[in-house]
Structures are given as C-alpha cells and as structure tokens.
Short mmCIF file of C-alpha atoms and ligand atoms in Angstrom, two decimals:
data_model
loop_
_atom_site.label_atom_id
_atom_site.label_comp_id
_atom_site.label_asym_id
_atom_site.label_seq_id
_atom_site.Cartn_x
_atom_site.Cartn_y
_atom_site.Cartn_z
CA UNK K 1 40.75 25.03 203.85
CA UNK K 2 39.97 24.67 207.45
CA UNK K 3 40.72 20.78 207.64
CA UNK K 4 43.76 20.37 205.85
CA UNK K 5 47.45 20.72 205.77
CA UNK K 6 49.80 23.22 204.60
CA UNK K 7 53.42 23.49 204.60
CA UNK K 8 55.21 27.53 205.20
CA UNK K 9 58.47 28.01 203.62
CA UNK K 10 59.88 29.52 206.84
CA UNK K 11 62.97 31.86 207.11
CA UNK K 12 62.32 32.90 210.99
CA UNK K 13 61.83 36.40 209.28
CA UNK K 14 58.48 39.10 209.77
CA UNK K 15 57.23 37.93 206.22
CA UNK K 16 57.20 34.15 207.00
CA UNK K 17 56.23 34.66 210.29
CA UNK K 18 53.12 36.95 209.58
CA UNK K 19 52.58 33.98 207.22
CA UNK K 20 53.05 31.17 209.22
CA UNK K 21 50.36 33.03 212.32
CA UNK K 22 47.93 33.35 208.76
CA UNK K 23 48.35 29.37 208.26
CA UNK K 24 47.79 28.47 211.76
CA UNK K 25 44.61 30.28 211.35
CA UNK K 26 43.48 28.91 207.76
CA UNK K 27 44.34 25.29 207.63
CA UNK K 28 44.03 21.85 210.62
CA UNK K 29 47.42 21.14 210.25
CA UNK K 30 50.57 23.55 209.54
CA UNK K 31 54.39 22.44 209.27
CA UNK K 32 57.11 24.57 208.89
CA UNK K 33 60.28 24.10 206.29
CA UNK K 34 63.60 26.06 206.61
CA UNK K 35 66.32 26.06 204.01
CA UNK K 36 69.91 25.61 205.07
CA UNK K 37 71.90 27.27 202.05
CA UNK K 38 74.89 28.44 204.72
CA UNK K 39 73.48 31.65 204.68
CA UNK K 40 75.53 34.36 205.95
CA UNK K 41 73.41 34.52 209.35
CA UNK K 42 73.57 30.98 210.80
CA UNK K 43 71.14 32.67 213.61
CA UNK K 44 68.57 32.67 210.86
CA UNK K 45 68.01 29.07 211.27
CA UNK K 46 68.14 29.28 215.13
CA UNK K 47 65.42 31.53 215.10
CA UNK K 48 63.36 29.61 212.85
CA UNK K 49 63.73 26.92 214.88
CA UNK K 50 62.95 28.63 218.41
CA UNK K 51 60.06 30.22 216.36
CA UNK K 52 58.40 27.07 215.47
CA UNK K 53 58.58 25.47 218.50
CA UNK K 54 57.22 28.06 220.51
CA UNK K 55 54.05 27.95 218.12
CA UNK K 56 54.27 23.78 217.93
CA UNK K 57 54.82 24.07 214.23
CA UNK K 58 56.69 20.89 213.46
CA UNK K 59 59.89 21.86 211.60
CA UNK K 60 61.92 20.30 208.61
CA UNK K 61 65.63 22.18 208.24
CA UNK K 62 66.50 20.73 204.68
CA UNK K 63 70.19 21.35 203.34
CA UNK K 64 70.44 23.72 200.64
CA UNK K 65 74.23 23.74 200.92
CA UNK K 66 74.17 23.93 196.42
CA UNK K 67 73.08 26.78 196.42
CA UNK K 68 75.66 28.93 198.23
CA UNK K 69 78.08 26.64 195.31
CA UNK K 70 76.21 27.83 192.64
CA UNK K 71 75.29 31.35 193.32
CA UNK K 72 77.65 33.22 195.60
CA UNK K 73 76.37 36.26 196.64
CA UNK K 74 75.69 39.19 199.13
CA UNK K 75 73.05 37.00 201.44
CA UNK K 76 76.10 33.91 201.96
CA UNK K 77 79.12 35.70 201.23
CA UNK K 78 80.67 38.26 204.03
CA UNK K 79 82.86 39.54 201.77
CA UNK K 80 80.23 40.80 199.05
CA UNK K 81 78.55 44.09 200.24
CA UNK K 82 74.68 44.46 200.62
CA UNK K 83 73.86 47.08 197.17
CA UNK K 84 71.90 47.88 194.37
CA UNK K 85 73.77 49.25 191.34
CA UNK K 86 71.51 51.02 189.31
CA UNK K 87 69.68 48.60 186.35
CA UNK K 88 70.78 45.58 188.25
CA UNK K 89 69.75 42.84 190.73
CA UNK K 90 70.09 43.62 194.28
CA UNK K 91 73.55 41.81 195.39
CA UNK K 92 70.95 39.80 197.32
CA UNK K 93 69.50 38.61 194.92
CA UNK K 94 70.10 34.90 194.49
CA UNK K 95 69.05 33.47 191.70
CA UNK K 96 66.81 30.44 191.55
CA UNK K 97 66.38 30.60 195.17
CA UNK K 98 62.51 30.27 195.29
CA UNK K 99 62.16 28.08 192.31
CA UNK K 100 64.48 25.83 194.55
CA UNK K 101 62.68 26.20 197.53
CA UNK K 102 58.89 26.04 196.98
CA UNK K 103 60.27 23.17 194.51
CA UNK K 104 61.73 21.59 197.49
CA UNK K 105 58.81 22.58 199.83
CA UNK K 106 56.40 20.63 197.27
CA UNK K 107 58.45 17.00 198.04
CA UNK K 108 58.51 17.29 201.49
CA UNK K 109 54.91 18.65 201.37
CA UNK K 110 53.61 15.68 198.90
CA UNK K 111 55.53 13.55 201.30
CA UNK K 112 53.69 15.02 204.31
CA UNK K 113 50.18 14.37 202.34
CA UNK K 114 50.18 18.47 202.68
CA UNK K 115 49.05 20.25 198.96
CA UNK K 116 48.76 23.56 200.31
CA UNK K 117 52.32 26.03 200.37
CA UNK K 118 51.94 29.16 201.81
CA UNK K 119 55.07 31.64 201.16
CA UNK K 120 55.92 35.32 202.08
CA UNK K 121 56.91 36.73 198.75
CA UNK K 122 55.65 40.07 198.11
CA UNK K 123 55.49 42.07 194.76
CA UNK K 124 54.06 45.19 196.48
CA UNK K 125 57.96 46.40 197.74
CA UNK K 126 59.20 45.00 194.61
CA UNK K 127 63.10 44.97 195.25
CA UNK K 128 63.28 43.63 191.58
CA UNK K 129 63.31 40.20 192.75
CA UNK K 130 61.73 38.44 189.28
CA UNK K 131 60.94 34.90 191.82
CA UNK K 132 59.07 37.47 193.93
CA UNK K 133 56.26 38.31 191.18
CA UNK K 134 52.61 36.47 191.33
CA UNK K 135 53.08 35.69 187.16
CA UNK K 136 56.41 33.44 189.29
CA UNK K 137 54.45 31.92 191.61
CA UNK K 138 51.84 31.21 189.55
CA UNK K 139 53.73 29.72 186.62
CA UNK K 140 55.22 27.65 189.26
CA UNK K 141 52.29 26.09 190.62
CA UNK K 142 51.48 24.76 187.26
CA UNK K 143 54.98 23.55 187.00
CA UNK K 144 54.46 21.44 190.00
CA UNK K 145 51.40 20.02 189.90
CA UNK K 146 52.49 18.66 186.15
CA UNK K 147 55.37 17.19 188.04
CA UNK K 148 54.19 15.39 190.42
CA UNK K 149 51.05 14.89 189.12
CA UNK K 150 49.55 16.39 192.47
CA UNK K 151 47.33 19.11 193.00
CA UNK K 152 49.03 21.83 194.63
CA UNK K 153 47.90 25.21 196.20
CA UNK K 154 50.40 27.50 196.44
CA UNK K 155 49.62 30.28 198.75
CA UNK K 156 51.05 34.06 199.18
CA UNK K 157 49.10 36.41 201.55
CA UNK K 158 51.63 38.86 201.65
CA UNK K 159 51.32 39.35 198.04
CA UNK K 160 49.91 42.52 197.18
CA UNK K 161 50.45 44.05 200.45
CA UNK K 162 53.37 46.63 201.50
CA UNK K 163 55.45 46.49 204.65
CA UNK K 164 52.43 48.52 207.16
CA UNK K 165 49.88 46.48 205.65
CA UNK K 166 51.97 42.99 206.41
CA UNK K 167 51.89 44.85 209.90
CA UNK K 168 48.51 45.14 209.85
CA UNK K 169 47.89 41.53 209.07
CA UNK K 170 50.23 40.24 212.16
CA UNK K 171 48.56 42.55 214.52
CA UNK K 172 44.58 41.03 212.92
CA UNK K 173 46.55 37.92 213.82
CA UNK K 174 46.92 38.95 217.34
CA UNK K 175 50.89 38.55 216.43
CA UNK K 176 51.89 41.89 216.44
CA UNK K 177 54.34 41.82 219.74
CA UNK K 178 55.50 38.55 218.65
CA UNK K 179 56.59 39.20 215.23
CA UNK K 180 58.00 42.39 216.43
CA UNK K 181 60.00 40.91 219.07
CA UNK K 182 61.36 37.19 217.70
CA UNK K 183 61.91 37.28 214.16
CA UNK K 184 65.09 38.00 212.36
CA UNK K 185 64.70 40.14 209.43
CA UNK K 186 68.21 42.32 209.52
CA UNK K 187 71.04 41.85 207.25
CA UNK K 188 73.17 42.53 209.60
CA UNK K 189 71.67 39.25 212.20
CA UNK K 190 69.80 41.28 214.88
CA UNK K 191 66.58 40.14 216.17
CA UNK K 192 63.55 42.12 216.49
CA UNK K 193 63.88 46.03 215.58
CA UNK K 194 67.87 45.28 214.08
CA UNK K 195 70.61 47.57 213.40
CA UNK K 196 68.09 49.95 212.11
CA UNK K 197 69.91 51.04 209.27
CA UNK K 198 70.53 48.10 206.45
CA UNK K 199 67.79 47.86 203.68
CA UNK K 200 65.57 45.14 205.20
CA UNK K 201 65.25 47.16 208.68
CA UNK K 202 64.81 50.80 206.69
CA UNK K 203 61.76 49.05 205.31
CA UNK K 204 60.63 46.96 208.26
CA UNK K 205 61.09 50.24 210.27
CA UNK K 206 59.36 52.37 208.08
CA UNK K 207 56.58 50.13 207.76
CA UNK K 208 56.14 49.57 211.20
CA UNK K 209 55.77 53.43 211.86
CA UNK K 210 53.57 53.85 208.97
CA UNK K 211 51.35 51.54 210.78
CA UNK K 212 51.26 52.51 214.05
CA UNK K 213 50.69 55.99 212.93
CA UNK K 214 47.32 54.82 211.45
CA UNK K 215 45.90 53.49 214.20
CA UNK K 216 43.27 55.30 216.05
CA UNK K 217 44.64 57.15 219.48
CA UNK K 218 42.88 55.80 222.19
ZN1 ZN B 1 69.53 45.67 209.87
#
C-alpha cells in the first residue's frame, strides 16, 4: 500500500486521529475529509482543521448541511439530551450518517485518483450503531465500487479493537501525547481529556487508564 493514496474520513476526534497517524504510516499520499453537517460542536471542525495542518494532511471540509434537515438529533440539536433508552438507538445516533459520508468520501477520493478510505468505526464498543458494524462497511464497499465502477479499499483499523487497544495503537504510532492532547472527542466540546463525565469521555477515560495500567513500570 506503501505508494499510494488514501483518503481518512476525519472528525478531529481520538478514533480518526489514531487513524489518520495509521494512514500516514501505510500509504505515499494521505488527505483528510471533514463533514460539515452543523454539528452541535462547531469546534469539531476547527480542530480537524488545526489537526491536519499540523500533520500536512491536505484537508477537504465538504457541507453536509442535509443531514442536520433530515435527521435531527442529539449530536446537532442542543435541545435533545445525550441518552440511551433501553432497546433503542443512542439519541446520537444519526441515521445514514456513514453511508453518507464514506459515500461522499468515495467522490472526492475517485476525484483525488485516491481508492483507498480509511475510517474509525469500531464494532468492538458497539454503542448499537448498525453503520458501525464490519457486515456495514463491507456491504458498502461493494456498493461503491459497483457505482463508480472503481475499485475501492475501504479501510477500518480500529475495527475490532476496544478503547485501550485504540490507545495502544496511537502510542505504536508514536501519537500517544498528541492524540491525547489535540483531539476533540467530548460531547460536551472540550479538547483533550473533556468534561470527564459524558459517554464519549467515560469511555475515552476508561480506556486510557486501562492502558496505561498495562504498561510495564519502568
Ligand atoms: Zn465529555
């Protein structure tokens, strides 16, 4: 894979990040997309931004502004709370949101002469996302390279680990410091460690300890 080009759905987040270190290191050429859906952290796309530059990823924001429209929910709305009722969808959950993007992220990357995608979705801490799951991704791929008649690759590295082994991989990187200091993973918009106490840091958090508590003492 070393000599060619791949194009990282980017959200300025741990998971994309972690991912978009893993790309730099697999393929010649990386670029970096971020999707615009007016989510409810306009930082988000800031950080993305500042992210990718400081690596010398270039970096496409495209304007998902549709699907805010079509699927209001906890992620874009302020006024719908962050929960999980029991036996449904997180109110995070928006739907179609990586069909959309990794859909979208195939133009641009066609367009780039890029056929390899390389996106952070994870089954391992399976918040019942159903675009999360590998059967999703890999459905997908076929999808797209029937549609554009293209031969697409779509990567996920974070797959089938959980949130200390995505830790791991950052720190085999040599990312660890970075990811733990610049990316925005928090609900709630803080950078780096984050409130500390909404879903996505409990699980960051908890990850992060489990890790560190693995490692030798020195
Ligand atoms: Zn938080």
């Amino acid at each position: 894979m070393k000599k060619e080009k791949a194009v990282v759905v980017f959200s300025g987040g741990q998971d994309s990040t972690t991912c978009l270190f893993w790309a730099k290191k697999h393929f010649a050429e990386v670029e970096a997309v971020t999707f615009d859906y007016n989510q409810r952290h306009r930082l988000e796309i800031d950080v993305a931004a500042s992210i990718a530059k400081e690596l010398n990823v270039p970096h496409t924001v495209l304007d998902m502004s549709l699907l805010n429209q079509l699927a209001p929910n906890a992620l874009t709305r302020s006024d719908i709370a962050i929960e999980q009722k029991e036996g449904q969808l997180p109110s995070t959950f928006v739907d179609g949101r990586n069909l959309l993007f990794l859909s979208f992220a195939a133009v641009l990357a066609k367009q780039k002469g890029a056929r390899h995608l390389v996106t952070g979705v994870c089954e391992t801490d399976f918040s019942g996302y159903p675009d999360c799951r590998d059967v999703f991704i890999k459905s997908l791929n076929v999808t797209l390279n029937l549609a554009m008649d293209y031969e697409f690759v779509i990567h996920t590295p974070l797959m089938w680990l959980n949130k200390a082994e995505t830790w791991k991989l950052a720190d085999e990187l040599g990312a660890l410091e970075f990811v733990r200091d610049k990316t925005l993973t928090c609900y709630n918009g803080i950078i780096a460690d984050g409130c500390g106490e909404c879903p996505a840091c409990v699980l960051r958090k908890r990850g992060f300890e489990q890790y560190m508590s693995q490692l030798p003492t020195t």
